[in-house]
XYZ file of N, CA and C in Angstrom:
666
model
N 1.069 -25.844 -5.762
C 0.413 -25.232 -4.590
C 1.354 -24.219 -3.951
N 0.532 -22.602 -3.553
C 1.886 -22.138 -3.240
C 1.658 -22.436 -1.672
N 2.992 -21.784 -1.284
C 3.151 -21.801 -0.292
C 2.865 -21.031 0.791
N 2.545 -20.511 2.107
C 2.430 -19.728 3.038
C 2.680 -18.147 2.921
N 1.955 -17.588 3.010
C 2.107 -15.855 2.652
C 2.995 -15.514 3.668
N 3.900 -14.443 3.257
C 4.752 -14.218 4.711
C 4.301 -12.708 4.981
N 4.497 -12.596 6.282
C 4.191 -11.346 6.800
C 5.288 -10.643 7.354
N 5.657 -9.672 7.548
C 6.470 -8.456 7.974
C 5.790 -7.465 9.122
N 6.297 -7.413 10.047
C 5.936 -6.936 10.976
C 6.733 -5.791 11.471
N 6.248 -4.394 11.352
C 6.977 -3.030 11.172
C 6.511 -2.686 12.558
N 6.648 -2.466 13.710
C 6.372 -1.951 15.356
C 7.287 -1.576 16.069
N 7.322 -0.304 16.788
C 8.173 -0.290 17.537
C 8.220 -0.536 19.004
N 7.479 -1.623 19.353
C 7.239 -2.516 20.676
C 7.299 -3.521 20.586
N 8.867 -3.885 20.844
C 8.774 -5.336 21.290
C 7.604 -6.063 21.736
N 6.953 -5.791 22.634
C 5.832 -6.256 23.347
C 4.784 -6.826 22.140
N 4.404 -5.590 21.160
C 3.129 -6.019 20.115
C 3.770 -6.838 19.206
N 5.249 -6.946 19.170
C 5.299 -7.781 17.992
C 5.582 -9.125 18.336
N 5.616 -9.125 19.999
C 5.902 -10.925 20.132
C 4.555 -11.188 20.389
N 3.467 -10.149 20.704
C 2.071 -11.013 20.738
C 1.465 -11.521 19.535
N 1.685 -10.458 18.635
C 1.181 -11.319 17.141
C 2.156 -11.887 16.516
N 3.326 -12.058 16.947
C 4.095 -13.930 16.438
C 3.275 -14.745 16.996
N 3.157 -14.717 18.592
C 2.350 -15.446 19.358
C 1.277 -15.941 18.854
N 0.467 -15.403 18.419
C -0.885 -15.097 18.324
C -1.076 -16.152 16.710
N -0.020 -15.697 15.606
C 0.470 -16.271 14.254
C 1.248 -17.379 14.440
N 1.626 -17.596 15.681
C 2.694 -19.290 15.427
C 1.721 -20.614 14.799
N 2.362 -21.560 14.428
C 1.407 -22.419 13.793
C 0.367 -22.466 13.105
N 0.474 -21.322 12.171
C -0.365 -21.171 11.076
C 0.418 -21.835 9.957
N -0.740 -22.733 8.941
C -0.249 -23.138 8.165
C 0.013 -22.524 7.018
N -1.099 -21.322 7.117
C -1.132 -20.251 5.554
C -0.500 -19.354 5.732
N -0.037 -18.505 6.882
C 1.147 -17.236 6.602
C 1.783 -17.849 8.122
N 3.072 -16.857 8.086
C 4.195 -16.740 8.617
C 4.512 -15.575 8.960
N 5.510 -15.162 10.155
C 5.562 -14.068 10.012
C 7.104 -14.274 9.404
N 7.863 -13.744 8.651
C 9.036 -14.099 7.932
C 9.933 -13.240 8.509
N 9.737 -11.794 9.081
C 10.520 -10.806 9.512
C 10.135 -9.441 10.385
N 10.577 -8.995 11.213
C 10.300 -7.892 12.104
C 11.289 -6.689 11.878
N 10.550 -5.748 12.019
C 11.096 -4.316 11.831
C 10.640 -3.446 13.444
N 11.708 -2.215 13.642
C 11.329 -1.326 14.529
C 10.866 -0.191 13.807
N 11.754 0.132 12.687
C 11.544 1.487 12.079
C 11.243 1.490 11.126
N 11.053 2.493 10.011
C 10.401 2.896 9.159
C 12.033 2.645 7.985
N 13.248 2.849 8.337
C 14.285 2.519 7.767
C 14.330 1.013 7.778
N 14.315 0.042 8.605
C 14.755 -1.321 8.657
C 13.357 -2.191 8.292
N 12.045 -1.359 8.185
C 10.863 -2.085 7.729
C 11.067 -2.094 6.183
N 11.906 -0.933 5.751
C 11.622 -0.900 4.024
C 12.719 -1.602 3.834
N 14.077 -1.868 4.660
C 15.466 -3.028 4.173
C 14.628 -4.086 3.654
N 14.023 -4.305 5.234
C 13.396 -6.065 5.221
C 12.896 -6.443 3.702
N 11.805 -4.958 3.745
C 10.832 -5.430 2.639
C 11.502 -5.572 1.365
N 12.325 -5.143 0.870
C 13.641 -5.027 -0.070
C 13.598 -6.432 -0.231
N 14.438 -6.906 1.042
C 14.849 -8.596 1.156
C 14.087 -9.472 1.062
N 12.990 -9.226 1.868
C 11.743 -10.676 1.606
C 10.614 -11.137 1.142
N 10.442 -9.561 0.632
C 9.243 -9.441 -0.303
C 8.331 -9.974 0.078
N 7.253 -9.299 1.338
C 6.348 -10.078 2.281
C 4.887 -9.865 1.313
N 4.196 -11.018 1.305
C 2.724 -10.780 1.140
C 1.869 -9.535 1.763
N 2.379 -9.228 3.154
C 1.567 -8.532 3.588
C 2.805 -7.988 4.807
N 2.399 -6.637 5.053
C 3.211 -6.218 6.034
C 2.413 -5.253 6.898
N 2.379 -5.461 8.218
C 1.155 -4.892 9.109
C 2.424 -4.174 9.726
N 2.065 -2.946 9.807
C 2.649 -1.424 9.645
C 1.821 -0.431 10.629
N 3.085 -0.375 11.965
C 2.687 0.629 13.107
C 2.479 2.243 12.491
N 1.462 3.054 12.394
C 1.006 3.876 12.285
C 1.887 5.308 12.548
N 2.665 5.145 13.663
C 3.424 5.856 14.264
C 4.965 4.979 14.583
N 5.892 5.375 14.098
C 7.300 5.166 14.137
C 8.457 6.256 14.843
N 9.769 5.562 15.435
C 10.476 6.554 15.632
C 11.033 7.399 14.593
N 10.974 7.020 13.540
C 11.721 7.621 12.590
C 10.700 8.248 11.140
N 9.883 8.146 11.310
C 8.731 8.149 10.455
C 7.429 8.161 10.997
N 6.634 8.261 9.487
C 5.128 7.842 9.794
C 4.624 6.705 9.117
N 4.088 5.822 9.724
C 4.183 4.164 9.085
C 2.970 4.742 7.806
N 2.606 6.015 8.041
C 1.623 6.058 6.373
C 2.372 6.397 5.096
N 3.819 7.137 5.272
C 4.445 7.425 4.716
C 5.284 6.157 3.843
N 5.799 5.457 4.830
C 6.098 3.545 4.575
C 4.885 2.826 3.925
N 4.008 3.260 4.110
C 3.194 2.550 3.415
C 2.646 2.713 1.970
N 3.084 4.130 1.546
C 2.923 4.781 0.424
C 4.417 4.429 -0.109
N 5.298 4.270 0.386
C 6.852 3.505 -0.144
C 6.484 2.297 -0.255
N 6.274 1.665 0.207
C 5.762 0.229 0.100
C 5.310 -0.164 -1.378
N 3.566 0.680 -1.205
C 3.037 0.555 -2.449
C 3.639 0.927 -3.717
N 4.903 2.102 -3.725
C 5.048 2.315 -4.739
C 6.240 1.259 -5.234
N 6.733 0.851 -4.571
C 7.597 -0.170 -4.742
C 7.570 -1.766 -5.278
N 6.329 -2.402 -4.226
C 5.863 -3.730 -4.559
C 4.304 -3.385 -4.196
N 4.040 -3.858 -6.124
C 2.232 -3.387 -6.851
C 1.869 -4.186 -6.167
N 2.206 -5.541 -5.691
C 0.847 -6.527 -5.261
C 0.882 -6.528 -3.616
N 1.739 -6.036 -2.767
C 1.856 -6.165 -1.283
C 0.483 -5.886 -0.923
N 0.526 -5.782 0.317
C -1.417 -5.795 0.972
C -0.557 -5.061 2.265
N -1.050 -3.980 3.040
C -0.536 -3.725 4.072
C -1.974 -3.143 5.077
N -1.498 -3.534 6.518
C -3.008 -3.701 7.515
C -1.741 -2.552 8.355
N -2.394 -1.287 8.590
C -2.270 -0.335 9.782
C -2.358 -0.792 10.940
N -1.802 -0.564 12.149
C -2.502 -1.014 13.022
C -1.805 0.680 14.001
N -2.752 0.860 15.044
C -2.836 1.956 15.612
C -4.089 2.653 16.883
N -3.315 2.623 17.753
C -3.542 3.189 18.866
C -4.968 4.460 18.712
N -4.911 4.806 17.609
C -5.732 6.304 17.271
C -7.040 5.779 16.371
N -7.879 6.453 16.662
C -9.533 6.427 15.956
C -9.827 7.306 15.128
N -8.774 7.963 14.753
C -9.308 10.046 14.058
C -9.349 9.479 12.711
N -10.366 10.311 12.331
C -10.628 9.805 11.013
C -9.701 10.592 10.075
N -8.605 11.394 10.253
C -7.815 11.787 9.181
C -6.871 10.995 9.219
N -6.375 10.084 9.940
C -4.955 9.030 10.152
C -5.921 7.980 9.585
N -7.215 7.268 9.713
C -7.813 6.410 9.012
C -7.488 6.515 7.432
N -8.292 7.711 6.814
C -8.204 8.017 5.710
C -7.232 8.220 4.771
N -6.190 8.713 5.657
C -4.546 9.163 5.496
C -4.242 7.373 4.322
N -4.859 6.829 5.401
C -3.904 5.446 5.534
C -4.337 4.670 4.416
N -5.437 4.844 4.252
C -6.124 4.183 2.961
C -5.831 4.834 1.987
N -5.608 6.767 1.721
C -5.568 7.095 0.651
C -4.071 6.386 -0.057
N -3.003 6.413 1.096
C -1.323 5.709 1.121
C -1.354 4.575 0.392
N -2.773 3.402 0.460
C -2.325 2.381 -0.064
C -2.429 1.259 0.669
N -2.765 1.684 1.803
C -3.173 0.490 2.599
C -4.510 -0.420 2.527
N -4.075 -1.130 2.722
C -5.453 -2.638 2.583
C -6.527 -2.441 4.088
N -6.016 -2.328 5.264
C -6.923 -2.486 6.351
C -6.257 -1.476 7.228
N -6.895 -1.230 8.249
C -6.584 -0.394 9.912
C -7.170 -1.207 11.019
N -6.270 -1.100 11.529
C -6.645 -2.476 12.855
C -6.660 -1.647 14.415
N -7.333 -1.462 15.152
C -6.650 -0.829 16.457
C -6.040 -2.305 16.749
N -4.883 -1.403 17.687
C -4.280 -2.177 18.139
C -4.423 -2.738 19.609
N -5.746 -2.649 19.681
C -6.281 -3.581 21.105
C -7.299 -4.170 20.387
N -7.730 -4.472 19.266
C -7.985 -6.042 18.645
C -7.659 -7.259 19.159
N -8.736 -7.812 19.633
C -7.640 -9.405 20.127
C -7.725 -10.099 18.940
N -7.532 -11.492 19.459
C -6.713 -12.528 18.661
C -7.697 -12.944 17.345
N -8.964 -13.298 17.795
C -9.651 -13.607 16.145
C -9.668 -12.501 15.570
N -9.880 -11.283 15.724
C -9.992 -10.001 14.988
C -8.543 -9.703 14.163
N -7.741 -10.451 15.391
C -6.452 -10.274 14.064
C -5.986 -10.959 12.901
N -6.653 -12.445 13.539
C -7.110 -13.241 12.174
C -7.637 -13.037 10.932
N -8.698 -12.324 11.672
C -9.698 -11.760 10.323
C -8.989 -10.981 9.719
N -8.901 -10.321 10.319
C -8.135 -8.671 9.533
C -6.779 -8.916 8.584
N -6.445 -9.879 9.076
C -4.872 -10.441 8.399
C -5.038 -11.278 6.732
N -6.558 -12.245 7.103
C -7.179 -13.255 5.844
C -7.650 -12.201 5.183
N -8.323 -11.210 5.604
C -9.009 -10.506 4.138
C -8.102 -9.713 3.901
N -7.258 -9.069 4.496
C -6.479 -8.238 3.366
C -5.476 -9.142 2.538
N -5.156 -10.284 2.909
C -4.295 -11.364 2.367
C -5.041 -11.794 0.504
N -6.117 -11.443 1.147
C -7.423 -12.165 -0.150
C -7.982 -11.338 -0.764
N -7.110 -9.867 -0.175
C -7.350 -8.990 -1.388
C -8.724 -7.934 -0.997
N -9.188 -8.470 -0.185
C -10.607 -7.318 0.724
C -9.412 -6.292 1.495
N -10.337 -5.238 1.892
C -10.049 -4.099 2.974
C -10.836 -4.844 4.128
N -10.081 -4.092 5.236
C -10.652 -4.934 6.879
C -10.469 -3.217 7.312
N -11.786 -3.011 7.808
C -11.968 -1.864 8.651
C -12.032 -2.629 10.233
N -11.785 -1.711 11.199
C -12.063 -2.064 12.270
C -13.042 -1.842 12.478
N -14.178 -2.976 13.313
C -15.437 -3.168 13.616
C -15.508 -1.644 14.617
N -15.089 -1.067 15.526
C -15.007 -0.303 16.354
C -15.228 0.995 15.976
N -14.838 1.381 14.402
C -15.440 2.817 14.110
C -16.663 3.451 13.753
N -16.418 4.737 14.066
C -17.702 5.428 14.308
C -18.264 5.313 12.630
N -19.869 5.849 12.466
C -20.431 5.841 10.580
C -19.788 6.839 9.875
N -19.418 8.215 10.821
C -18.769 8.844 10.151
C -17.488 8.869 9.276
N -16.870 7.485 10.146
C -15.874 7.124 9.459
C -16.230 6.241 8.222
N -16.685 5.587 8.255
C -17.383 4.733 7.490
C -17.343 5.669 6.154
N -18.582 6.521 6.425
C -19.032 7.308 5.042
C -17.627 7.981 4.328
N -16.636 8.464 5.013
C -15.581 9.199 4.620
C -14.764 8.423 3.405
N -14.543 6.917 4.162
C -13.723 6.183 3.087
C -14.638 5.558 2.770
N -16.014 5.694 2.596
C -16.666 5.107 0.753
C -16.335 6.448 -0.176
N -16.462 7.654 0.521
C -15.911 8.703 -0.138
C -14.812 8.065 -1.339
N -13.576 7.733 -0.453
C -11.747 7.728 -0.965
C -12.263 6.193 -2.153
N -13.429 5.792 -1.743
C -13.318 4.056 -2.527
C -13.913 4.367 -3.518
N -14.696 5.699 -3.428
C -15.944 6.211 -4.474
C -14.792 6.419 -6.204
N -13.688 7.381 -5.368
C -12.374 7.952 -6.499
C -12.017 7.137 -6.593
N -11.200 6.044 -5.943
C -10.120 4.859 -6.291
C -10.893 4.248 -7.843
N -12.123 3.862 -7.251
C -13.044 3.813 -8.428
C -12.825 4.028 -9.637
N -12.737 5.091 -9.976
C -12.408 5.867 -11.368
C -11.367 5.330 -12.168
N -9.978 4.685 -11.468
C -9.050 4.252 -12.096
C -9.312 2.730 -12.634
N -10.685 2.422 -12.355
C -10.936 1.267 -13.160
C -11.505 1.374 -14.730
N -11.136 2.410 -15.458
C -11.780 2.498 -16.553
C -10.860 1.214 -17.558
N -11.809 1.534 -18.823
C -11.010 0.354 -19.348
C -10.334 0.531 -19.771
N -9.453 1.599 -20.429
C -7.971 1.703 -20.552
C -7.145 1.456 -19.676
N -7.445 1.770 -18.080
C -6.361 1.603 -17.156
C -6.180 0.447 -16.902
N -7.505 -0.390 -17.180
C -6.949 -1.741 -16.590
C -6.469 -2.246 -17.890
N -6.011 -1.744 -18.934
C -5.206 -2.687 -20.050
C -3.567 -2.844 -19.319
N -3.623 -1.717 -18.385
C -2.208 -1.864 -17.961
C -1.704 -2.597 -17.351
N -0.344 -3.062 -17.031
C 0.222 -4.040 -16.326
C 0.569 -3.106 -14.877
N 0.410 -4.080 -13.791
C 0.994 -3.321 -12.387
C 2.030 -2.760 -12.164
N 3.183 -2.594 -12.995
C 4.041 -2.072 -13.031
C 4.332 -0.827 -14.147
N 3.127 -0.976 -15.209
C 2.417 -0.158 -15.992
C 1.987 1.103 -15.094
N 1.158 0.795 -14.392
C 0.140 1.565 -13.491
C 0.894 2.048 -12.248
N 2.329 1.473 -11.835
C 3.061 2.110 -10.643
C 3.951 3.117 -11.661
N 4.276 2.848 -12.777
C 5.277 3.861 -13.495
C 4.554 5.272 -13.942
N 3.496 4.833 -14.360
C 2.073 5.772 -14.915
C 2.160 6.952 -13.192
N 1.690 6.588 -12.063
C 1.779 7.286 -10.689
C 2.865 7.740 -10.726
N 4.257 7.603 -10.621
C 5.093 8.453 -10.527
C 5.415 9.297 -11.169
N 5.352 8.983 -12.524
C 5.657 9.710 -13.997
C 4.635 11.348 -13.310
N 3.365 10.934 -13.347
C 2.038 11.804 -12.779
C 2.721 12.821 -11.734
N 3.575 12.046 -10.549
C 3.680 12.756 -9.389
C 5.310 13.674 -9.684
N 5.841 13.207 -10.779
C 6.564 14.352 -11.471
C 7.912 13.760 -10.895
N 8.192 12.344 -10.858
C 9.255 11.781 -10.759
C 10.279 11.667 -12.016
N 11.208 11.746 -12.247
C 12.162 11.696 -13.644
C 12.161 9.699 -14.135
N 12.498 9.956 -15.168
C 12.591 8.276 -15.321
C 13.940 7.798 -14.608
N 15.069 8.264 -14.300
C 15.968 8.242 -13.358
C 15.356 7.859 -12.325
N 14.768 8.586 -12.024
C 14.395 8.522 -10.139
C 13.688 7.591 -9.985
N 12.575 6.684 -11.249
C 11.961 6.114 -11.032
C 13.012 4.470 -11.373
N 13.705 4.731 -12.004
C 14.420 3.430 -12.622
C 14.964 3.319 -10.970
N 15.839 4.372 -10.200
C 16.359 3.921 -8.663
C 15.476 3.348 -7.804
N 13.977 3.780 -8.064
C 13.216 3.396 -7.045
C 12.754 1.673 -7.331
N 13.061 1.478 -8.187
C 11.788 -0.178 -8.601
C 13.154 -0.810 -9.316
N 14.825 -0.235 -8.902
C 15.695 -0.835 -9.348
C 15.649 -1.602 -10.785
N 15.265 -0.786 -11.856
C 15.362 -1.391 -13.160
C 16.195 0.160 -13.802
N 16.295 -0.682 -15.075
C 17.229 0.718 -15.836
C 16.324 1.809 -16.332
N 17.137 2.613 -16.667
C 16.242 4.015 -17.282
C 15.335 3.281 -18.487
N 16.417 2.896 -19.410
C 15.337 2.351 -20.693
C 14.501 1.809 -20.498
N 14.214 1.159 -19.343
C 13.302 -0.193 -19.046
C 12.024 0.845 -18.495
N 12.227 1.776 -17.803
C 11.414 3.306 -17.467
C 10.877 3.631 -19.112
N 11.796 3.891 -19.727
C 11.538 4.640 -21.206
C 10.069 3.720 -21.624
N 10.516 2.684 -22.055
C 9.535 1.342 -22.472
C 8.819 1.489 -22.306
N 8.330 1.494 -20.495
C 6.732 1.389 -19.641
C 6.218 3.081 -20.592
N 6.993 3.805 -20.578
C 5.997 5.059 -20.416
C 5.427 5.304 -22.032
N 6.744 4.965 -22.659
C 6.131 4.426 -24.902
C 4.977 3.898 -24.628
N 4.584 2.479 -23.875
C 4.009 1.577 -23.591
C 2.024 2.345 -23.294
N 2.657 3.136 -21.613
C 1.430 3.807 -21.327
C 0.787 4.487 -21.909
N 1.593 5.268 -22.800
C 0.848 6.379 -23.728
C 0.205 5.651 -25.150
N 0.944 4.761 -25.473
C 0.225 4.220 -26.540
C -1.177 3.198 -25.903
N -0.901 2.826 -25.047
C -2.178 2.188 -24.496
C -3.732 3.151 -24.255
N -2.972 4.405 -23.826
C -4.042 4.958 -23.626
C -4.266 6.251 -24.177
N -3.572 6.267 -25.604
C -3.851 7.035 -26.420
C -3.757 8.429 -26.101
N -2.254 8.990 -25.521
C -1.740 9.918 -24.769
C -0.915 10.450 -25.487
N -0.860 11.866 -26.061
C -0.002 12.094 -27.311
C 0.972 13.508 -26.303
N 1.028 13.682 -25.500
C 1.974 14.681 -25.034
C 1.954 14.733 -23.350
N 2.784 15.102 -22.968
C 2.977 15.442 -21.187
C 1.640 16.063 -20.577
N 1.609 16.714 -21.218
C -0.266 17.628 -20.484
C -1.227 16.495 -20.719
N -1.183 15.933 -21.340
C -2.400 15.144 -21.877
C -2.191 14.061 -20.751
N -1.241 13.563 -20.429
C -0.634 12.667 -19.535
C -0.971 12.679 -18.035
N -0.853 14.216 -17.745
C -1.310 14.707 -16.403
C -2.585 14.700 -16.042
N -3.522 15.293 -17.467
C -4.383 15.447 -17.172
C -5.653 14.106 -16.776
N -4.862 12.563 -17.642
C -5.341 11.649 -17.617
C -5.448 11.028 -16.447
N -4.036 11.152 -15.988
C -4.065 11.073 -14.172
C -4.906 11.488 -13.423
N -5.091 12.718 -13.258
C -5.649 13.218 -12.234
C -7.083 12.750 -12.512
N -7.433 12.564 -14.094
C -9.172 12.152 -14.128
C -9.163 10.910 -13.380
N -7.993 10.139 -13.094
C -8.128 8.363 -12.928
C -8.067 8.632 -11.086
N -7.315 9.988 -10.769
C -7.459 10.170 -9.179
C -6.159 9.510 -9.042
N -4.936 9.729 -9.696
C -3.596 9.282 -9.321
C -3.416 10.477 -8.868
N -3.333 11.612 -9.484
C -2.890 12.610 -8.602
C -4.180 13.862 -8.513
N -3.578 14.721 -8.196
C -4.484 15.710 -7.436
C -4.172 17.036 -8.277
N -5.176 17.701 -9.081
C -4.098 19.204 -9.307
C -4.977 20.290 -8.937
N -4.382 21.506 -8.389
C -4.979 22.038 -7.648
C -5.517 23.453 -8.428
N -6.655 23.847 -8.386
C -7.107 24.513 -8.476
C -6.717 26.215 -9.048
């Protein structure tokens, strides 16, 4: 049986982050395991404790918690991360989901709403906030319409660390840069990418790009 999901808590208000300890004490299924102010000491933590889920202030002193959240994802494939944020605009919504995030929470949600919002992205659902307008709504079935695409059946032959090496490779990272980022060696980079191309029947670099962008890993412009 496992044990309690831990959570990470990235805010830079004291205030919001002792209400949702508060709010999370004596839960038997998650924890909160660790607190962050910044966008530097949220990605240490996450380094160190490897949280189930890390609910990630929108706005940072040192950053943009969408930016952390797109570090996040590219870092650890299975994390779940819930936005939470002061703002309703549907380009910081969308921003946030295209990054990789699991849910957006305002952050005047009370206490069962944070429940909720915390269990389904834990379980693998998206948690929109009940509070937005349809327009928002329609925008990210838009972003869920593309995410879509990367379910073909070649992509899912891949392993999650398959499919995070495959995104960077795409976004024109070196196997260097990628071996520093997910701390494994270059060869171990080399492997995944032998690996990807033979999986999905990818015989050169163009062919590679172009497979991406059909799956909506990356974007090429016009």
């Amino acid at each position: 049986m496992s044990g309690p999901k831990r959570i990470l808590i990235v805010d830079d208000h004291p205030l919001y982050r002792d209400g949702l300890k508060a709010r999370l004490a004596g839960r038997s299924d998650f924890n909160v395991a660790g607190e962050a102010g910044s966008c530097a000491d949220g990605l240490r933590q996450a380094k160190e404790l490897e949280p189930d889920l890390a609910i990630v202030d929108i706005s940072l002193p040192d950053g943009s918690g969408i930016e952390l959240t797109r570090e996040l994802r590219t870092i650890f494939a299975g994390i779940s991360i819930l936005i939470v944020s002061m703002h309703a605009k549907l380009d910081f919504i969308a921003a946030s989901f295209q990054a990789g995030a699991s849910g957006y929470m305002s952050k005047e949600t009370g206490g069962e709403g944070i429940l909720q919002a915390i269990s389904t992205v834990l379980a693998g659902g998206q948690y929109l906030d009940g509070s937005l307008s349809p327009s928002v709504l329609r925008r990210l079935n838009d972003i869920s319409e593309r995410k879509a695409k990367r379910l073909d059946a070649s992509y899912g032959t891949l392993s999650l660390r398959e499919q995070q090496i495959m995104r960077l490779l795409a976004e024109g990272l070196t196997p260097e840069e990628i071996a520093g980022k997910l701390f494994v060696s270059r060869k171990t980079v080399l492997n995944h990418r032998y690996s990807i191309m033979t999986k999905l029947g990818i015989k050169s670099p163009m062919a590679f790009v172009r497979h991406a962008a059909r799956l909506g890993l990356i974007d090429i412009e016009d």
